[in-house]
Structures are given as C-alpha cells and as structure tokens.
PDB file of C-alpha atoms in Angstrom:
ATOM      1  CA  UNK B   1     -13.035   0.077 -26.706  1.00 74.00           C
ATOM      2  CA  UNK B   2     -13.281   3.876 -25.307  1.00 87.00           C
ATOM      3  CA  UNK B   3     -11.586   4.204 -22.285  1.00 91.00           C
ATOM      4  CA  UNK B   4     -12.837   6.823 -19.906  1.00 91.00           C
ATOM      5  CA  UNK B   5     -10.589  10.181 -18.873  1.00 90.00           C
ATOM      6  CA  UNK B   6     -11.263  12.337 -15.779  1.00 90.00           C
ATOM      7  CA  UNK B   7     -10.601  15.805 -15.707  1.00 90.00           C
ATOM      8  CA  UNK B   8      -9.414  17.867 -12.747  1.00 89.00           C
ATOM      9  CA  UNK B   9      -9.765  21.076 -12.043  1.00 87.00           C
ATOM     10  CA  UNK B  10      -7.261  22.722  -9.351  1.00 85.00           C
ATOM     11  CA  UNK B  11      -7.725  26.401  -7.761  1.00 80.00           C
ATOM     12  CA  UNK B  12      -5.103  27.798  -5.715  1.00 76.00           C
ATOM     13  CA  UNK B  13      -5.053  30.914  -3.576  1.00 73.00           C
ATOM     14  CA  UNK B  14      -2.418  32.851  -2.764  1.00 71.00           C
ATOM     15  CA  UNK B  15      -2.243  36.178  -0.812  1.00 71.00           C
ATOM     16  CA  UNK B  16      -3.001  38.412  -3.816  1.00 77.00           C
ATOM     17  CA  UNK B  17      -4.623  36.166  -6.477  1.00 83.00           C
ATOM     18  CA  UNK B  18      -5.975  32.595  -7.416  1.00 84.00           C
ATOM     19  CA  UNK B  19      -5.084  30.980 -10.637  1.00 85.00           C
ATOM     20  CA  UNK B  20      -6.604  27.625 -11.984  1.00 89.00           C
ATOM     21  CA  UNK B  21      -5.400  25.056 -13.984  1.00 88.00           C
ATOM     22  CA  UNK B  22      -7.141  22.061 -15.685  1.00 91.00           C
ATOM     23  CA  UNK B  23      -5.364  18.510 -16.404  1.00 89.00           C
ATOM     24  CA  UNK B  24      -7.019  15.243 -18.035  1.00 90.00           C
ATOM     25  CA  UNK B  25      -6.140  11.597 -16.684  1.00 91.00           C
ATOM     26  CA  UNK B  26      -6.457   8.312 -17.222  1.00 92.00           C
ATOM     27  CA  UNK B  27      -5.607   6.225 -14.074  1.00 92.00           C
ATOM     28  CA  UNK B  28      -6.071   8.104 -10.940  1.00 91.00           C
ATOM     29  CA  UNK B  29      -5.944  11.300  -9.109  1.00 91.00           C
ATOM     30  CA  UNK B  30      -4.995  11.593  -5.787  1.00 91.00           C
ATOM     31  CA  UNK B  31      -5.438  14.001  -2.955  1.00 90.00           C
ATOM     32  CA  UNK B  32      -3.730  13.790   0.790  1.00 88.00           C
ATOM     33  CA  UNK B  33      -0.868  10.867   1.554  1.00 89.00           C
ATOM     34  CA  UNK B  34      -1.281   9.361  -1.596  1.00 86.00           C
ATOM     35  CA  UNK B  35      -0.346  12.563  -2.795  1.00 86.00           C
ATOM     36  CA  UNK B  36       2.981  13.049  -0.660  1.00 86.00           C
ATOM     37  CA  UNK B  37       3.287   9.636  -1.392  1.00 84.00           C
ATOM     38  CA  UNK B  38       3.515  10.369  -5.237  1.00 79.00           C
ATOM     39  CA  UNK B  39       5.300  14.058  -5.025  1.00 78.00           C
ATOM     40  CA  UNK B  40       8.455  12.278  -3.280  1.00 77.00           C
ATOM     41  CA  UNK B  41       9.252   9.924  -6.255  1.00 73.00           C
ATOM     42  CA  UNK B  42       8.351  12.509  -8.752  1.00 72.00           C
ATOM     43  CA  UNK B  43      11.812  14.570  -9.802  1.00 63.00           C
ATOM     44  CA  UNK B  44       9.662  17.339 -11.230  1.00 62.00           C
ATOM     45  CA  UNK B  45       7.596  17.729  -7.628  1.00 62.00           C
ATOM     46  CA  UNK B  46      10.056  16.782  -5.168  1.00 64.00           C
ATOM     47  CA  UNK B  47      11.677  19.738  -3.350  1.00 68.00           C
ATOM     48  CA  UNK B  48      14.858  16.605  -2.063  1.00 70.00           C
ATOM     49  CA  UNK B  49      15.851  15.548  -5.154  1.00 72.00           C
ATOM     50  CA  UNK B  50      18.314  13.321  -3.200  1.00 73.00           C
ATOM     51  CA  UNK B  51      15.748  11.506  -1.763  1.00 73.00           C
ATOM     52  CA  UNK B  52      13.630  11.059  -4.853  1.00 73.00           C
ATOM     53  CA  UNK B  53      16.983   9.662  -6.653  1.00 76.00           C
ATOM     54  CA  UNK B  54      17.487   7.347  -3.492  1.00 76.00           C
ATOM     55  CA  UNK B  55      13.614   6.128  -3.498  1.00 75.00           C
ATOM     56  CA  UNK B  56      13.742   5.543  -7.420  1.00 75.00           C
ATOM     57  CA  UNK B  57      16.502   3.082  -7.106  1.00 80.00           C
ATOM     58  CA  UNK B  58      14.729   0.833  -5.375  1.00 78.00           C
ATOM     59  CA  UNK B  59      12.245   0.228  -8.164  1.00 74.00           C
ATOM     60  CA  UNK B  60       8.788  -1.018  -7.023  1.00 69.00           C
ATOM     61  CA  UNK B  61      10.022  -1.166  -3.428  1.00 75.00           C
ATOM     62  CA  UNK B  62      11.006   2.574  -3.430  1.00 75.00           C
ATOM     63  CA  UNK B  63       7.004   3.274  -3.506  1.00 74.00           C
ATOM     64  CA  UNK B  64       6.819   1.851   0.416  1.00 77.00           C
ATOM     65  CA  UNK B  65      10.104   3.494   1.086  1.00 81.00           C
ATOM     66  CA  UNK B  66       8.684   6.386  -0.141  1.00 81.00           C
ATOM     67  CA  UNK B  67       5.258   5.519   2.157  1.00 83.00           C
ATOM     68  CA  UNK B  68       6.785   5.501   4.579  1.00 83.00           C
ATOM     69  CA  UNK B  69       9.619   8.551   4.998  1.00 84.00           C
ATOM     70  CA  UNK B  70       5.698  10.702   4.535  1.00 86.00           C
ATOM     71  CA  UNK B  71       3.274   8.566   6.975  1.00 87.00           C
ATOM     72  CA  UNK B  72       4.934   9.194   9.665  1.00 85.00           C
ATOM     73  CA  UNK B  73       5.168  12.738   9.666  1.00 87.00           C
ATOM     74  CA  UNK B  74       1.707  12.929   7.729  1.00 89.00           C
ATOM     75  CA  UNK B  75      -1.193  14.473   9.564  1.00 90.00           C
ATOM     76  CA  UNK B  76      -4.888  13.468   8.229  1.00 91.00           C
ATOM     77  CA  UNK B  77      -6.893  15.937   6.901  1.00 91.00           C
ATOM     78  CA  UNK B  78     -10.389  17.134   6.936  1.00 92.00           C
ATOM     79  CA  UNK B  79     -11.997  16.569   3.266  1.00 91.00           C
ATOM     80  CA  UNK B  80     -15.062  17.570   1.957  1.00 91.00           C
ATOM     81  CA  UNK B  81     -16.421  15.628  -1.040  1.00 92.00           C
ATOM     82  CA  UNK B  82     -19.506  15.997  -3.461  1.00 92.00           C
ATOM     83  CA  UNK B  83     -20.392  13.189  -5.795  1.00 94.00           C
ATOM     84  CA  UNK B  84     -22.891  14.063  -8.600  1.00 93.00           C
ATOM     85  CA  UNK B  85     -25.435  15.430  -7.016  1.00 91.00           C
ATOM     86  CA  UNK B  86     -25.478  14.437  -3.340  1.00 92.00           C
ATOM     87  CA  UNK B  87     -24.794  16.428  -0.719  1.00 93.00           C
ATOM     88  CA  UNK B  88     -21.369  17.308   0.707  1.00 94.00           C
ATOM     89  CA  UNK B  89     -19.815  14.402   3.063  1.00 92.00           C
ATOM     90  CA  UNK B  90     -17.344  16.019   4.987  1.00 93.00           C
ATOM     91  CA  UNK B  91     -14.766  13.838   7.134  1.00 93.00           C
ATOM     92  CA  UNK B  92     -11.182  12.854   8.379  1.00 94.00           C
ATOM     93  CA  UNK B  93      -9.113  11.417   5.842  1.00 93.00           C
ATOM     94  CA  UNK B  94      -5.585  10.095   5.406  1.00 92.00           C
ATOM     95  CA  UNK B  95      -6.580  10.175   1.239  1.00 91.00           C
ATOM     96  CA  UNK B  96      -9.244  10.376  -1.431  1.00 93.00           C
ATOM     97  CA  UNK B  97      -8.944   8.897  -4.436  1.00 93.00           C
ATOM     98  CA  UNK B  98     -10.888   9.272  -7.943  1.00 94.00           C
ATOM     99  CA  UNK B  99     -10.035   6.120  -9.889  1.00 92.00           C
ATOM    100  CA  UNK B 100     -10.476   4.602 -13.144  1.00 91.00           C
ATOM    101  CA  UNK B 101      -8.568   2.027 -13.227  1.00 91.00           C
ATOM    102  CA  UNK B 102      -7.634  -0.367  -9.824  1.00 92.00           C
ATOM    103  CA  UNK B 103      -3.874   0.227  -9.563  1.00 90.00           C
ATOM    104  CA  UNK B 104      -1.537   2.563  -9.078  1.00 84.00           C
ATOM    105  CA  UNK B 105       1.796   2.762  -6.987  1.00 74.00           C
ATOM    106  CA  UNK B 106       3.420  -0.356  -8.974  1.00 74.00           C
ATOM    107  CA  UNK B 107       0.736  -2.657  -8.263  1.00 82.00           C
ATOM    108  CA  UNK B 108      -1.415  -1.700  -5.504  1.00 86.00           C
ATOM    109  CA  UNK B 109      -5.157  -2.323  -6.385  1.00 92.00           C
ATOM    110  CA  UNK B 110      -6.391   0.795  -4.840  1.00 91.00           C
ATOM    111  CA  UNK B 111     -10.036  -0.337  -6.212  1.00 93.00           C
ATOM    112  CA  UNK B 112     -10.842  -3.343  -7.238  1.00 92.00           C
ATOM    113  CA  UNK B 113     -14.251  -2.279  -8.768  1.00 92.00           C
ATOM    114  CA  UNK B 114     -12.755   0.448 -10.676  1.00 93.00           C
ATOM    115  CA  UNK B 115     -13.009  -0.234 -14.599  1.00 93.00           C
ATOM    116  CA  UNK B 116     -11.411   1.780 -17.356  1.00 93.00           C
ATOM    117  CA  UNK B 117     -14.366   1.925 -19.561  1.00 93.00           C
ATOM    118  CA  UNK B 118     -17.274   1.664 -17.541  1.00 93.00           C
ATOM    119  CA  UNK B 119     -18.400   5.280 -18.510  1.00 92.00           C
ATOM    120  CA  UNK B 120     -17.672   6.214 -14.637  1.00 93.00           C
ATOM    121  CA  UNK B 121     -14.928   7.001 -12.711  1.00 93.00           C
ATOM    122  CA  UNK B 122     -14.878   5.584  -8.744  1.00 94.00           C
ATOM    123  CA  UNK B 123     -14.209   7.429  -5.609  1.00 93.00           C
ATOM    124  CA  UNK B 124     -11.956   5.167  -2.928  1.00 93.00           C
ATOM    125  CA  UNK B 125     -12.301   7.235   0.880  1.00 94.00           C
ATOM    126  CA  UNK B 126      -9.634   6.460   3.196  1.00 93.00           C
ATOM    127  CA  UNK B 127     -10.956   7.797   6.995  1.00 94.00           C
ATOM    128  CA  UNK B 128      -9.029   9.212   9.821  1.00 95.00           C
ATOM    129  CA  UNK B 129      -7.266   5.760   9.917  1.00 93.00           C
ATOM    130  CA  UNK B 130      -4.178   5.655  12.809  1.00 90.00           C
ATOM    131  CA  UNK B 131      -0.750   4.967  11.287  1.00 85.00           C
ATOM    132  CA  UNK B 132      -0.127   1.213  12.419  1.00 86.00           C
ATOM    133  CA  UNK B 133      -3.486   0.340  10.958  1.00 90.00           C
ATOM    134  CA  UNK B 134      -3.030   2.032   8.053  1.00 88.00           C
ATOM    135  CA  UNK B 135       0.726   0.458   7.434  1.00 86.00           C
ATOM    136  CA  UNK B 136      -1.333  -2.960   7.653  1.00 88.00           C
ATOM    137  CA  UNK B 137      -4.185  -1.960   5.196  1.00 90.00           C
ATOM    138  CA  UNK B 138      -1.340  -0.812   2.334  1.00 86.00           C
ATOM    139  CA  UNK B 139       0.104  -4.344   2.164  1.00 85.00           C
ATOM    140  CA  UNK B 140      -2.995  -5.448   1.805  1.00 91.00           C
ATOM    141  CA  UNK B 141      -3.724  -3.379  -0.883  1.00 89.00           C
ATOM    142  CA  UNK B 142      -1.875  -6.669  -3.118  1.00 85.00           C
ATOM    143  CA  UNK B 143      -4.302  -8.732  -2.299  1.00 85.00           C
ATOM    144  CA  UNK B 144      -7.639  -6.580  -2.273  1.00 85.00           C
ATOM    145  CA  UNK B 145      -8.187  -7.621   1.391  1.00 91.00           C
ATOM    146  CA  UNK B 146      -8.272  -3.763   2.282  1.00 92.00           C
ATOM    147  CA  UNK B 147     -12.005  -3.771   0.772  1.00 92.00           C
ATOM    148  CA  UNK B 148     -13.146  -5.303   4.094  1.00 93.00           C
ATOM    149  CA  UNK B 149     -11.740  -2.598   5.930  1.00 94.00           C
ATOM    150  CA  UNK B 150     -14.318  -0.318   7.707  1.00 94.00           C
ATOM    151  CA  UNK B 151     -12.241   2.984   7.580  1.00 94.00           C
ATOM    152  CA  UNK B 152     -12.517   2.864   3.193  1.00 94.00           C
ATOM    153  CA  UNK B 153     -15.643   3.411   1.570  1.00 94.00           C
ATOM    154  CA  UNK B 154     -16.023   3.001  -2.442  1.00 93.00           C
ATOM    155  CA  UNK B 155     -18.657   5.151  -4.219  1.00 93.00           C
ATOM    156  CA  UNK B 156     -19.093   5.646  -7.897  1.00 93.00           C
ATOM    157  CA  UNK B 157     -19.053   8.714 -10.062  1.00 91.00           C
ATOM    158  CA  UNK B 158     -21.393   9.190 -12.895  1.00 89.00           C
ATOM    159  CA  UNK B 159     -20.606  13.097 -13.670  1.00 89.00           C
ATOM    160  CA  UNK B 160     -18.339  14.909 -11.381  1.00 90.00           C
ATOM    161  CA  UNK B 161     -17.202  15.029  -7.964  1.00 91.00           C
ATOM    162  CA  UNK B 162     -15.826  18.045  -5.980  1.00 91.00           C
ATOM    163  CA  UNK B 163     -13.172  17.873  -3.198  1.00 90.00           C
ATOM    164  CA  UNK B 164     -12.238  20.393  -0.903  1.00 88.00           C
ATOM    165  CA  UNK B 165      -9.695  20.956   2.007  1.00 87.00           C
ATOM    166  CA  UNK B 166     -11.509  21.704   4.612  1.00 88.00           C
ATOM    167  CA  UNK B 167      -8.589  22.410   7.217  1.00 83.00           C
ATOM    168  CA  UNK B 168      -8.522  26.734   7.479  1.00 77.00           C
ATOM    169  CA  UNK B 169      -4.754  26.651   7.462  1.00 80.00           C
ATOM    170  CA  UNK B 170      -3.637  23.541   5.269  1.00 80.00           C
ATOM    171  CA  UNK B 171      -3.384  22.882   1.517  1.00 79.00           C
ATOM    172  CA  UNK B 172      -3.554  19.351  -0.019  1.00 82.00           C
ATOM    173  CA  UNK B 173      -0.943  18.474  -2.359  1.00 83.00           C
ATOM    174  CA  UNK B 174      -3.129  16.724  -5.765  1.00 86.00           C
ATOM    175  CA  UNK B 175      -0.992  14.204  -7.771  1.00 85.00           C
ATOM    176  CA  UNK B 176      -2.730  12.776 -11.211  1.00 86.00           C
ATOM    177  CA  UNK B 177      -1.538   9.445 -12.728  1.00 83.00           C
ATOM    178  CA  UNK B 178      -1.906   8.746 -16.689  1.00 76.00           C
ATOM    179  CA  UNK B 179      -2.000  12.961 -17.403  1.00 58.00           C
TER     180      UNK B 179
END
C-alpha cells in the first residue's frame, strides 16, 4: 500500500530578504494554535525550554497542558485558503489543518475522514471559535463528536492547497507532523 506525503512550502519575509524552504510529511501540518500548540512541546522550537521539559513529563496529558498555557493568550487569526482550484475562502480561524491521517496530538482524531492512502490529503477549518467553546470541542476531539460542530468545516484536497496569513502585522507559526 502507497501511503500519500504532502509537501509544504514556507516563505518568510524579513526586512531585507525572503528565503523559502520546502519539507515533506506524512501526518499533518498545522498552521495557527495547533501550531503553538506543537512549538511548546517541541525542544528544537520552543524558546522556554523549561516549560517544554515540564509539559513532556506529563506524557499524553502534557499535550492539554500544553493547550492550554497557549489558548489563553492565543488570538485567532485571519486565514486565507485555496484548495485546488477554487477560489480563495478567506476567514477567522483559531487553526487550519492539512491532514492525512486522523490523529495527531497523542490521540486526538483531528479528522475522522482523513485516510493515509486515499491519493488526497484533507483540509480540517477551525473558525473564529471563542475559547470556552473551543476547550469543549478539543475533548471531544476523542470521540469524533467535534464533526457536528458548526465552527469546523472538512474539505478535501486533490492537488494543492495554499494558505496565507492574512493579518498585515502577524506571522503564523507552521508545525509539520511525520517530516
């Protein structure tokens, strides 16, 4: 069985240049608090390295410990997203996610209809969702009753799919899973 691999692209701009750099995965890739998320229990991206070593002791749990020290200082950002072909969608979100396979975050089915060889990669929207609500729709994320939720939308990718911060004076921090 082939499994499929996305491929991500990153362009960053400073003051006097822009470089790129180019990365293959196999799970997921992540932009926005799924990002933060991610960057906190990663020693390599993490700028505390105390709190990274305090968040990896905790195993599995130290994911929502690690959810939690970002939500609540995390402000949602404005996203703009091309799938294929279609035309830009541009809107509030807390993350976007390009999956290929459902879980990520030790355990947390992100997207249930996401299949690793399928020959397409799925795109999992989280809107301008409030804190509290979004709190409730991560432990849901275990049991896949976050699907019902009308602030995600689920879209496939065939070919490619461009994301953009659209904020004029924020980056967004990209984290891949299964580089």
């Amino acid at each position: 069985t082939l499994v499929d691999c996305g491929q991500i692209t990153c362009q960053s701009t400073s003051s006097s240049k822009t470089s790129t750099s180019t990365n293959h995965y196999i799970n997921e890739c992540n932009f926005g608090l799924s990002s933060e998320v991610g960057s906190l229990m990663d020693p390599l991206a993490s700028s505390n390295k105390l709190v990274t070593r305090l968040v990896k002791s905790f195993g599995a749990f130290g994911y929502f410990l690690s959810y939690y020290i970002v939500v609540f200082g995390y402000k949602n950002t404005k996203l703009g997203y091309k799938i294929d072909d279609a035309s830009w969608k541009s809107q509030v979100c807390s993350q976007v996610v390009v999956n290929n396979g459902k879980y990520y975050g030790g355990g947390l089915c992100v997207n249930p209809y996401a299949e690793p060889d399928d020959q397409k990669l799925n795109l999992t929207a989280w809107g301008d969702i409030p804190i509290l609500k979004q709190s409730a729709l991560v432990n849901q994320m275990y049991t896949g009753e976050h699907v019902k939720s009308s602030f995600i939308s689920f879209s496939d990718v065939f070919q490619s799919v461009d994301i953009k911060c659209e904020h004029p004076k924020r980056s967004i921090k990209v984290l891949a899973d299964g580089e």
